[in-house]
Coordinates of C-alpha atoms and ligand atoms in Angstrom, one line a residue:
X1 CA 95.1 94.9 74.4
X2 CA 96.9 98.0 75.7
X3 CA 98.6 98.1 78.5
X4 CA 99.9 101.6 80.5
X5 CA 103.0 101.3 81.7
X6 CA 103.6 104.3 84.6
X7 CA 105.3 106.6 82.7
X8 CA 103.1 106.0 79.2
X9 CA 99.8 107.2 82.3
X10 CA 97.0 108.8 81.4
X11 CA 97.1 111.9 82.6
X12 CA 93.6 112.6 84.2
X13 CA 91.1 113.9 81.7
X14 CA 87.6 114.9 82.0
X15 CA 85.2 112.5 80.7
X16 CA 81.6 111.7 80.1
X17 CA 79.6 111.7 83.3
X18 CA 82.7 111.9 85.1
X19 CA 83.2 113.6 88.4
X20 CA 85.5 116.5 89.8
X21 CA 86.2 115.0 93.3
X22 CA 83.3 117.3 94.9
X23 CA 80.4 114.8 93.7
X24 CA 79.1 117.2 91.0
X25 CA 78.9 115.5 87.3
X26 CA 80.8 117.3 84.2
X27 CA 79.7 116.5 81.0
X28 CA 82.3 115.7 78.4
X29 CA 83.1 113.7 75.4
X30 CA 84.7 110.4 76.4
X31 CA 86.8 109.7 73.9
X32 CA 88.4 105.9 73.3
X33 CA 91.8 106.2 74.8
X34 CA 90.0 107.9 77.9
X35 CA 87.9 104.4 77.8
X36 CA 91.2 102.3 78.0
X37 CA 93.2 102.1 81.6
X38 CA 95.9 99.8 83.1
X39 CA 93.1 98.5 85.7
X40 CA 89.4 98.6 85.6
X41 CA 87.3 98.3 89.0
X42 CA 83.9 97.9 88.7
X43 CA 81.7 99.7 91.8
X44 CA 82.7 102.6 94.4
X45 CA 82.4 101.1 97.6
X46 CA 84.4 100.3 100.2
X47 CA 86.4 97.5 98.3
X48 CA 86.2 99.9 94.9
X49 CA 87.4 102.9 96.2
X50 CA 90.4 101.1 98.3
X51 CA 91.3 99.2 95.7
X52 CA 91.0 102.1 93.6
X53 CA 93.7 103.9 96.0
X54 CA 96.2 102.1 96.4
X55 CA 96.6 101.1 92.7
X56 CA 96.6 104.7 91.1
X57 CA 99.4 105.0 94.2
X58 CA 101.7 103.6 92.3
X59 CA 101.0 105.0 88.9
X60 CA 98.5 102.8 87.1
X61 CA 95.9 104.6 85.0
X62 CA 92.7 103.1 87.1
X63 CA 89.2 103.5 85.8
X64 CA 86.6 103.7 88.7
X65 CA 83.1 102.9 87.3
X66 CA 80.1 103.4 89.7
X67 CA 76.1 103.0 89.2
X68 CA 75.3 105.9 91.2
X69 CA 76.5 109.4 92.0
X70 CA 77.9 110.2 95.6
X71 CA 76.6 111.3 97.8
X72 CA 74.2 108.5 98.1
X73 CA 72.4 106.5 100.7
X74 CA 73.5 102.8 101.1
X75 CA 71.9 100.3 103.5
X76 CA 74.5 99.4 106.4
X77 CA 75.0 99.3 110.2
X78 CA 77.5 101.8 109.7
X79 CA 79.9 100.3 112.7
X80 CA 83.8 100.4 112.0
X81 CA 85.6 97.7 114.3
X82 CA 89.2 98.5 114.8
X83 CA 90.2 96.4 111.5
X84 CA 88.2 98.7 109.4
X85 CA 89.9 101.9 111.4
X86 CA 93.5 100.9 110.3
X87 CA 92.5 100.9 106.3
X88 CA 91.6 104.1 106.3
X89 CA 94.6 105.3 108.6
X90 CA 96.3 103.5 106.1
X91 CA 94.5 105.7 103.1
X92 CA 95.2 108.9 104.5
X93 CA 91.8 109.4 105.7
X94 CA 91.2 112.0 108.6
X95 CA 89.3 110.5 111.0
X96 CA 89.9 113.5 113.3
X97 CA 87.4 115.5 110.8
X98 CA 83.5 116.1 112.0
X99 CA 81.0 113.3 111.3
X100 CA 83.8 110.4 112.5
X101 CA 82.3 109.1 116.3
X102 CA 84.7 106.8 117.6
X103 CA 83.8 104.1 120.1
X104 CA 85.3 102.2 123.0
X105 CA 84.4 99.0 122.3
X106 CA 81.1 96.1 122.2
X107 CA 78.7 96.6 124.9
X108 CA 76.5 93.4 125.0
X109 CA 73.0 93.2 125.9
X110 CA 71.4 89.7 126.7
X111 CA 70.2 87.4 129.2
X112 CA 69.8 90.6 131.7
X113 CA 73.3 91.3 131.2
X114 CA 74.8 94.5 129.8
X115 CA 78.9 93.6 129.5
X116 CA 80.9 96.3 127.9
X117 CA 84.1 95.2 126.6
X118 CA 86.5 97.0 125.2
X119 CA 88.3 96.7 122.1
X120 CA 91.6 95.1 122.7
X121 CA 95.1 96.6 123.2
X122 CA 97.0 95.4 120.4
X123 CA 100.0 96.0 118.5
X124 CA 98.3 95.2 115.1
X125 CA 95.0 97.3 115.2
X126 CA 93.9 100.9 116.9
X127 CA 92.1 100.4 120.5
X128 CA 88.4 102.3 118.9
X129 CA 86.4 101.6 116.8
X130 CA 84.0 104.5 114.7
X131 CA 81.0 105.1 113.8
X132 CA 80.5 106.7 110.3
X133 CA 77.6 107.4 108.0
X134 CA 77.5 105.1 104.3
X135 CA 75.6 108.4 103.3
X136 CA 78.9 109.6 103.0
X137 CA 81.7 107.1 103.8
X138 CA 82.0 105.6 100.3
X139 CA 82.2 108.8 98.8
X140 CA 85.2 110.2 101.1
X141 CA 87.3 107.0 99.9
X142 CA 86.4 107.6 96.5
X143 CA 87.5 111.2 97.0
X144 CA 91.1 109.9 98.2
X145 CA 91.1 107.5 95.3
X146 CA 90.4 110.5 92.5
X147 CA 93.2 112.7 94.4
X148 CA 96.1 110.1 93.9
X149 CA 95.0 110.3 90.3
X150 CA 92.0 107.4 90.0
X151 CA 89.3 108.2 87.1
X152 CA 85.9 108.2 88.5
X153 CA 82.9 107.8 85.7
X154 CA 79.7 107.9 88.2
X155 CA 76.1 107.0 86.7
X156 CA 77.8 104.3 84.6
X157 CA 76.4 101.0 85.2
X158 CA 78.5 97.8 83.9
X159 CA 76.3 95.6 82.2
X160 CA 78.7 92.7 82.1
X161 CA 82.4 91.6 80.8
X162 CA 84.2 92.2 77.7
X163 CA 86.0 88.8 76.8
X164 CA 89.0 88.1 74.4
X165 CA 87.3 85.9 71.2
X166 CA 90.2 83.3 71.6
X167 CA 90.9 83.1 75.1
X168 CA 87.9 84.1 76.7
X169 CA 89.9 86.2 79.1
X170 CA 88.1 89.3 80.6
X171 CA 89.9 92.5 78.8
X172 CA 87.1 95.0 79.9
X173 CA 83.3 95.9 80.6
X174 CA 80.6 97.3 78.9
X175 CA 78.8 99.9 80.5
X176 CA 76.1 102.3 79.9
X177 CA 75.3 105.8 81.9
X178 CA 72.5 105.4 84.0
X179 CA 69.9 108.4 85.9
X180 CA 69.6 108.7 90.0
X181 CA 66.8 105.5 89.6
X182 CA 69.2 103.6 87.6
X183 CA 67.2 103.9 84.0
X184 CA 69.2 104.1 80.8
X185 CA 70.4 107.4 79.9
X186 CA 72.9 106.6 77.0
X187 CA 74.4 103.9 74.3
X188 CA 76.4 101.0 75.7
X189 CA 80.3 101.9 75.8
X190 CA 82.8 99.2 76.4
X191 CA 86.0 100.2 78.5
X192 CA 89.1 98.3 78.4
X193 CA 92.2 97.2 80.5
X194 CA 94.2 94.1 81.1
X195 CA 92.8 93.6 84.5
X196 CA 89.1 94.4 85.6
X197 CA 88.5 93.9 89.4
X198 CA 84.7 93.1 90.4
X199 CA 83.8 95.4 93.4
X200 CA 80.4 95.8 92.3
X201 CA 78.9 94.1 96.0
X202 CA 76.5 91.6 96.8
X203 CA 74.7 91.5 93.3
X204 CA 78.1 90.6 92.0
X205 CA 77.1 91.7 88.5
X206 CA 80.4 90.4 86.7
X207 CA 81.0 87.6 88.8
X208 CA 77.5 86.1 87.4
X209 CA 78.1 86.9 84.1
X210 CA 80.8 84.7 84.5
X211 CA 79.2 82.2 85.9
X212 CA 80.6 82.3 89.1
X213 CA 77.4 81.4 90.9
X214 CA 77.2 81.5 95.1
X215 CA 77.7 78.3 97.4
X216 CA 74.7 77.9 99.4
X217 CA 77.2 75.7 101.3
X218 CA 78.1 78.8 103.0
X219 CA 76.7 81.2 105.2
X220 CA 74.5 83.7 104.2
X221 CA 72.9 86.7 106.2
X222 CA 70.1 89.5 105.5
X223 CA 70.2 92.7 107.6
X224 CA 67.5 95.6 107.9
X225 CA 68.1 98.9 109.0
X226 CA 66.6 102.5 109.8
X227 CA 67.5 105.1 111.6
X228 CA 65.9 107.4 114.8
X229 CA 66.1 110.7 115.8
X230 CA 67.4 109.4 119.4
X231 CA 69.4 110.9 122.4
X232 CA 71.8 107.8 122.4
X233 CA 73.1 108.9 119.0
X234 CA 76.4 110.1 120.7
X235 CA 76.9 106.5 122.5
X236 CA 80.4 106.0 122.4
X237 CA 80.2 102.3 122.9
X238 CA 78.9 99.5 119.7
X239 CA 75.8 97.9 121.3
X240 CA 75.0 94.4 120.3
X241 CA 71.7 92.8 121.1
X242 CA 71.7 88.9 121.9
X243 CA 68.5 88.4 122.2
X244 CA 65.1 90.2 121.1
X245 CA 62.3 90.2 123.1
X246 CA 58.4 90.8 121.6
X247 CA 56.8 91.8 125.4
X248 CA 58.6 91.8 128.1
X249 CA 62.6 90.0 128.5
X250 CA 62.1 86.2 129.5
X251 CA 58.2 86.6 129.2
X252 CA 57.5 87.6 125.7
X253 CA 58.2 85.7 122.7
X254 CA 61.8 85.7 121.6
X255 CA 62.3 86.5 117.7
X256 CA 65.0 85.7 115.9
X257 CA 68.1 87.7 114.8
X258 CA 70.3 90.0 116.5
X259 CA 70.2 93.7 117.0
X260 CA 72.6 96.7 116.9
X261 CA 72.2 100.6 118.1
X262 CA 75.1 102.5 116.5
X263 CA 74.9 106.5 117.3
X264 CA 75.6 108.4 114.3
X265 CA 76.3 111.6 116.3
X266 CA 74.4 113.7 114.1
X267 CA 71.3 113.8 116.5
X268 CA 70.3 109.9 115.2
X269 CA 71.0 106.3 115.9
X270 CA 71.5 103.2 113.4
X271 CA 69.3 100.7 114.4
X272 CA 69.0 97.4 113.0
X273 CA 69.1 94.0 112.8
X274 CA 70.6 90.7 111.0
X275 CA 69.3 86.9 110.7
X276 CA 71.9 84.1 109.3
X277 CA 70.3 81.2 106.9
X278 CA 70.9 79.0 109.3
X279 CA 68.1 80.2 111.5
X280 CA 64.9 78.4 111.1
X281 CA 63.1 81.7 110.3
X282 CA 65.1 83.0 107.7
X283 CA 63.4 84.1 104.9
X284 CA 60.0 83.7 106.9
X285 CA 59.2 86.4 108.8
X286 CA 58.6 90.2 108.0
X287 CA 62.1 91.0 109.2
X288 CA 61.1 95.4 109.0
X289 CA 58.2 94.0 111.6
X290 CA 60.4 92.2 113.7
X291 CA 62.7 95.3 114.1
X292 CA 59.9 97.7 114.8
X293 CA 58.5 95.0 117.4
X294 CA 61.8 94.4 119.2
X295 CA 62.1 98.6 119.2
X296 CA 58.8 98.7 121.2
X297 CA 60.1 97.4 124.0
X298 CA 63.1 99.2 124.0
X299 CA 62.6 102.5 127.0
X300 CA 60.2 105.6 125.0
X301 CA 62.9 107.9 126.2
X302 CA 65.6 106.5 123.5
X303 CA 62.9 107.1 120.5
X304 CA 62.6 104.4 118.7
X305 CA 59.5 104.7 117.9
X306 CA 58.0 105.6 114.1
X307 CA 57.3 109.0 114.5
X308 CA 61.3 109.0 115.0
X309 CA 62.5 107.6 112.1
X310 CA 64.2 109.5 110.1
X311 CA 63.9 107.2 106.5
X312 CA 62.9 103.8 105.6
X313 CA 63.7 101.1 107.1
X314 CA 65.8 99.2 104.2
X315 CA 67.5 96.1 104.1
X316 CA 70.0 93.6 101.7
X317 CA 71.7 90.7 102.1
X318 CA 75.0 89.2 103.7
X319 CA 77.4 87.2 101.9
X320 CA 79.9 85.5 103.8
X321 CA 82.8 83.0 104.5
X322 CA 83.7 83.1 100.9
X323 CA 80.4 82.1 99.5
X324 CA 81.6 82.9 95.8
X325 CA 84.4 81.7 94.1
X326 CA 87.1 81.6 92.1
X327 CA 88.4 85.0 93.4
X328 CA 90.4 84.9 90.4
X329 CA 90.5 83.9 87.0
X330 CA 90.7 85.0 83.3
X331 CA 92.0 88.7 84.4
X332 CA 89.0 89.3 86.7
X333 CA 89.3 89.7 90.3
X334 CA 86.6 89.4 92.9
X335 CA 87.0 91.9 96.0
X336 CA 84.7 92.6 98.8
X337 CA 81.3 91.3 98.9
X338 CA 81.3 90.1 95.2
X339 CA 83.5 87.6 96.5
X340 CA 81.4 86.7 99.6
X341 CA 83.7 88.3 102.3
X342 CA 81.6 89.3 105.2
X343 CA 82.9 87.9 108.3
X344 CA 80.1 85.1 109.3
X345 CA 81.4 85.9 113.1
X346 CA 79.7 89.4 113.5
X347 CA 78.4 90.3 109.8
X348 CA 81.0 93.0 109.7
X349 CA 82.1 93.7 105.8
X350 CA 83.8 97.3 105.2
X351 CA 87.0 96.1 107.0
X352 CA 87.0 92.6 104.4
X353 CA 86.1 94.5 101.5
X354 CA 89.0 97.2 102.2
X355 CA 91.6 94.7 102.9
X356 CA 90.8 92.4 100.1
X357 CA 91.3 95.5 98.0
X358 CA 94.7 96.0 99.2
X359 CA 95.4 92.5 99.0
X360 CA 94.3 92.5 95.0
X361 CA 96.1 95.6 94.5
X362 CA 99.4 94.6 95.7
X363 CA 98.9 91.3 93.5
X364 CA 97.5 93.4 90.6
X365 CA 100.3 96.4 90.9
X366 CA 103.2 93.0 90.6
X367 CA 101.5 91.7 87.5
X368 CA 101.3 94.2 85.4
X369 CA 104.6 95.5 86.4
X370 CA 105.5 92.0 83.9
X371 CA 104.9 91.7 80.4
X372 CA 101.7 90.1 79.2
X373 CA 101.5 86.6 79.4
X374 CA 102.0 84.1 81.4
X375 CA 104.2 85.2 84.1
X376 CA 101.4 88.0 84.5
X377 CA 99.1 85.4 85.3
X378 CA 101.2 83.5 87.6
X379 CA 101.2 86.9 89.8
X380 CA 97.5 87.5 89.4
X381 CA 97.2 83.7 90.5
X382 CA 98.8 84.5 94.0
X383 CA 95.4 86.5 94.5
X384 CA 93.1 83.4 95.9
X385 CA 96.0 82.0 97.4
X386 CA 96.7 85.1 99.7
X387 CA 93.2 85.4 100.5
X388 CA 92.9 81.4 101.6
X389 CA 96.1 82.3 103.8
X390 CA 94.3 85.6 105.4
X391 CA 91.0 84.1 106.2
X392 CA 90.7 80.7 104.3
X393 CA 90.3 79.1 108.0
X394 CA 89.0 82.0 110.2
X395 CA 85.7 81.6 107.9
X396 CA 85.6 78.2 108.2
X397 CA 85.7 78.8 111.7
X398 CA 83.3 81.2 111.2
X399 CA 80.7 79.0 109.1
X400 CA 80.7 76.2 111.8
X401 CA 79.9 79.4 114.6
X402 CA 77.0 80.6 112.4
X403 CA 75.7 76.6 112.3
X404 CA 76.1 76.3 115.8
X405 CA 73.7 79.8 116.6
X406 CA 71.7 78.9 114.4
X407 CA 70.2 76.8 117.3
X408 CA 68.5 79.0 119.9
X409 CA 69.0 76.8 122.3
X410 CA 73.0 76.9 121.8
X411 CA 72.9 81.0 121.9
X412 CA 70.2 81.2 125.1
X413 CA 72.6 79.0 126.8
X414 CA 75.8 80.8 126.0
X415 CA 74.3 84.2 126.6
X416 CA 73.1 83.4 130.2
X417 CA 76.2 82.0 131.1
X418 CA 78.8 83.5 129.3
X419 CA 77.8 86.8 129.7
X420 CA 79.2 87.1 133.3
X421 CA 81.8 85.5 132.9
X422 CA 84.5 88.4 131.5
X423 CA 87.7 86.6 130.8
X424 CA 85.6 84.5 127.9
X425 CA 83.7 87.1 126.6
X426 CA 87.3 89.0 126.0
X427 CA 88.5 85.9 124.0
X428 CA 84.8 85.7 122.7
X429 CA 85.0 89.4 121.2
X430 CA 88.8 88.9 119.8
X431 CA 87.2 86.1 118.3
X432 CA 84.4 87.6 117.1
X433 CA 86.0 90.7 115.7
X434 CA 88.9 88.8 114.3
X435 CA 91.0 90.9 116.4
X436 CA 94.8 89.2 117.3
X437 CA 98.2 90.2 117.5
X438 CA 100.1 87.6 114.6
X439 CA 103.3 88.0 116.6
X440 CA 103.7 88.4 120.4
X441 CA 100.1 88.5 121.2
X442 CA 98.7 87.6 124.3
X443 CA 97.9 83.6 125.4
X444 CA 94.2 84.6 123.9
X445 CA 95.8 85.6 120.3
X446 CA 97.4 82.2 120.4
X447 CA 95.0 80.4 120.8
X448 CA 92.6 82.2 118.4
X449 CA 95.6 82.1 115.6
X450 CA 96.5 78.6 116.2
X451 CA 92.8 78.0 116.0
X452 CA 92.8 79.6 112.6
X453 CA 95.9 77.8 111.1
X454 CA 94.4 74.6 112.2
X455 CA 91.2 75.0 110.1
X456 CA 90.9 73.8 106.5
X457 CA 90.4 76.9 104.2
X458 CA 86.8 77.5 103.6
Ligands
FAD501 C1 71.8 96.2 107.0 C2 73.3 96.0 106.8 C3 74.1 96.4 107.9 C4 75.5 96.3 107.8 N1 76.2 96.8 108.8 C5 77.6 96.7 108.7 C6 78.4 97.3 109.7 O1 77.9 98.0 110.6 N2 79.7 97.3 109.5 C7 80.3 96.6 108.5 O2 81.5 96.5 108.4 N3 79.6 96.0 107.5 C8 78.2 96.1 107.6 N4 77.4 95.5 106.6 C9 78.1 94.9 105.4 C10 78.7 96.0 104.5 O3 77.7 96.9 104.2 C11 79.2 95.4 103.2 O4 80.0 94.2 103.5 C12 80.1 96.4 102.4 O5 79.4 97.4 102.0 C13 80.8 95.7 101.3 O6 81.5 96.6 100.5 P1 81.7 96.4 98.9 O7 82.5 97.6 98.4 O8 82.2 95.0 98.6 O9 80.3 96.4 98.3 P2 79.2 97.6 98.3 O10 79.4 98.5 99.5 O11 77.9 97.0 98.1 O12 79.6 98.5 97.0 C14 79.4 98.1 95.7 C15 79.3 99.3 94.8 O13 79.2 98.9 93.5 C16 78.3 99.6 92.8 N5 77.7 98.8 91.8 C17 77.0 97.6 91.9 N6 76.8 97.1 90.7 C18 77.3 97.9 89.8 C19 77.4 97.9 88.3 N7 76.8 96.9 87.6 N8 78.1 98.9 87.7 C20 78.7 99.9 88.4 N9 78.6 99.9 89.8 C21 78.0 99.0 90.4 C22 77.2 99.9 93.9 O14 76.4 101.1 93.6 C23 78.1 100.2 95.1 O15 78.6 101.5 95.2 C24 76.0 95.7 106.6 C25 75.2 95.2 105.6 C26 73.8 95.4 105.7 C27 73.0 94.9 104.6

């Protein structure tokens, strides 16, 4: 095993299918001290690309291996609550820059109610929220990673973990490069560092191969999307649906799930909607169909209809409340949706997967700052612990919530009346959005935090 220290650094080289920061491939030898790094991190997303960020900030040598090339589309609701805003502030990102549509706050709809609510005034997190396109939101972080030095290979698919013959520690990944539709394009390569973090999402490639398999005790959500050439693309408010209606509210037949209409701002709207496992339909029903019959009913004038849509409508799953575990263990990290970190609350994921890198970076960065062995795992065994401490009991909070609307009898009642009634549905939403001061908050944060520290680590 090699390990970089900051000064020893690679300096950045081109390499094989790697990228120069404008998304346009250069084709170069990769030669095998180009394959070795400080840190590996397996996937480009949101939790990739952070993680990516703040560890080539201070000085590692980090390898940042992605399936696909940016741009590229990637199925989400494309809603940033104020947690998500303050990672990127904290990256550097400009959100003041075209294509970044900020928002007020939730508006609700349900039970004949509209309630718009918006997004708390706190010390901890930015008052708005934003609205920003996957299409190329994954590919602006990645950006920021590569300028503070990060290596991006794109079109390199990891096909599983490298393991130590006598320890059976993870000390890197093979990989092999990949076309747009994912078919094989080269040999296998096998990269190498003392510490490979698994950002590669929901199909949590490395995790598996592992043997890190999902709990089913935990929640678990699927989510379709499309989007519509629509006038309400510049809505500056989130708008959540409670309840959706096939024929007219309170006389047709309620279907299951909830809905969201994002505006992108570029002339169309994200329109979707999401169904936890513990609603008796999930996995039943033609989820694209239930979409397209809740739209129906939605007014003509907003366009959501098919000769509107602009795409397919596409859909993937949800894992939440920590429904994969360890987070850490023989030198791989799990970040992001690989480790199950959507918030079972509201389904919301960038802002988990971006802080759970920063979390694992900060952990990582204090590791390999000591020499191989094992006070370099004692650091990298803080990681599960800090993540149990940041939302070990929200989600468990958050698991008995998804049980208890899993009953639509429980959310019928609570939409018609809680909905008018304001004060709870601002504790509801800081709730919801996981959105408290830690310190000096208001009697709300309290109880939310107390709330939190009360219940047992999921
Ligand atoms: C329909 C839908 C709507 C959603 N709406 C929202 C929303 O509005 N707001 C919100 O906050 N969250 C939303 N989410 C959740 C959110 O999309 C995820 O939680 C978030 O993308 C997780 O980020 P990640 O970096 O962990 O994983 P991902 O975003 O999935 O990134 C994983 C990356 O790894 C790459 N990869 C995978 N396997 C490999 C491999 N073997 N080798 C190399 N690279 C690999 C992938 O190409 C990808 O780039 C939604 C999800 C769905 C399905």
């Amino acid at each position: 095993m090699k390990f970089f220290t900051k000064s020893q650094s690679h300096p950045r080289k081109g390499s094989e299918r790697s990228s120069n920061g404008k998304g346009d491939a250069v084709m170069t030898r990769t030669t095998a001290d180009e394959r070795q790094a400080d840190v590996i991190v397996v996937g480009a997303g949101p939790a990739g690309a952070t993680a990516a960020y703040h560890l080539a900030q201070t000085g590692l040598d980090v390898l940042l291996l992605e399936k696909t090339a940016f741009p590229r589309e990637k199925v989400c609701g494309d809603g940033l609550t104020p947690r998500a805003v303050r990672q990127l502030t904290r990256m550097g990102i400009d959100i003041d820059a075209p294509g970044w549509i900020r928002n007020h706050g939730l508006r609700i709809v349900g039970g004949g109610h509209h309630l718009e609510l918006h997004w708390p005034e706190l010390s901890s997190f930015p008052d708005y929220g934003l609205v920003r396109t996957r299409y190329d939101f994954d590919e602006i972080l990645t950006n920021q990673a590569q300028k503070v030095g990060a290596r991006l290979h794109e079109r390199t698919a990891v096909t599983g973990p490298v393991l130590d013959e006598a320890t059976g520690r993870v000390i890197g990944v093979r990989a092999r490069t990949v076309d747009d539709k994912g078919r094989r394009t080269g040999d296998e390569t096998e990269f190498r560092a003392p510490v490979v973090v698994a950002a590669d999402g929901v199909s949590a490639r490395l995790a598996l191969a592992m043997g890190w398999q999902k709990r089913d005790d935990r929640p678990m959500g699927v989510a379709v999307r499309t989007y519509y050439t629509s006038p309400r693309h510049d809505d500056d408010w989130m708008e959540s649906w409670l309840e959706l209606w096939d024929g007219k509210p309170g006389e047709g037949k309620l279907l299951p799930g909830y809905g969201w209409i994002f505006g992108v701002g570029d002339g169309t709207a994200n329109v979707g909607l999401g169904i936890l496992n513990t609603s008796s339909a999930f996995g039943k029903v033609d989820y694209k169909d239930v979409l397209r019959r809740w739209l129906l009913n939605t007014p003509e004038e907003w366009g959501f209809r098919d000769h509107n849509m602009v795409g397919e409508i596409r859909g993937a799953a949800l894992p939440m409340g920590f429904n994969r575990k360890p987070h850490y263990q023989d030198g791989l990290l799990l970040v992001g949706d690989s480790g199950g970190m959507v918030n079972p609350f509201n389904g919301e994921g960038i802002a988990y997967a971006m802080e759970s890198a920063v979390i694992a970076a900060e952990v990582i960065t204090e590791a390999l700052a000591r020499p191989d062995g094992q006070q370099r795992e004692l650091a990298l065994s803080a990681y599960p612990r800090a993540l149990d401490a940041a939302y070990g009991g929200y989600y468990t909070l958050g698991r008995l919530f998804a049980r208890t609307i899993g009953n639509p009898h429980v959310m019928k009642y609570g939409t018609r009346y809680g909905l008018p009634r304001p004060l709870l549905m601002k504790f509801t939403l800081k709730l919801l959005a996981n959105l408290t001061d830690p310190r000096g908050g208001d009697a709300m944060d309290r109880v939310i935090n107390a709330m939190r520290k009360m219940a047992p680590a999921a």
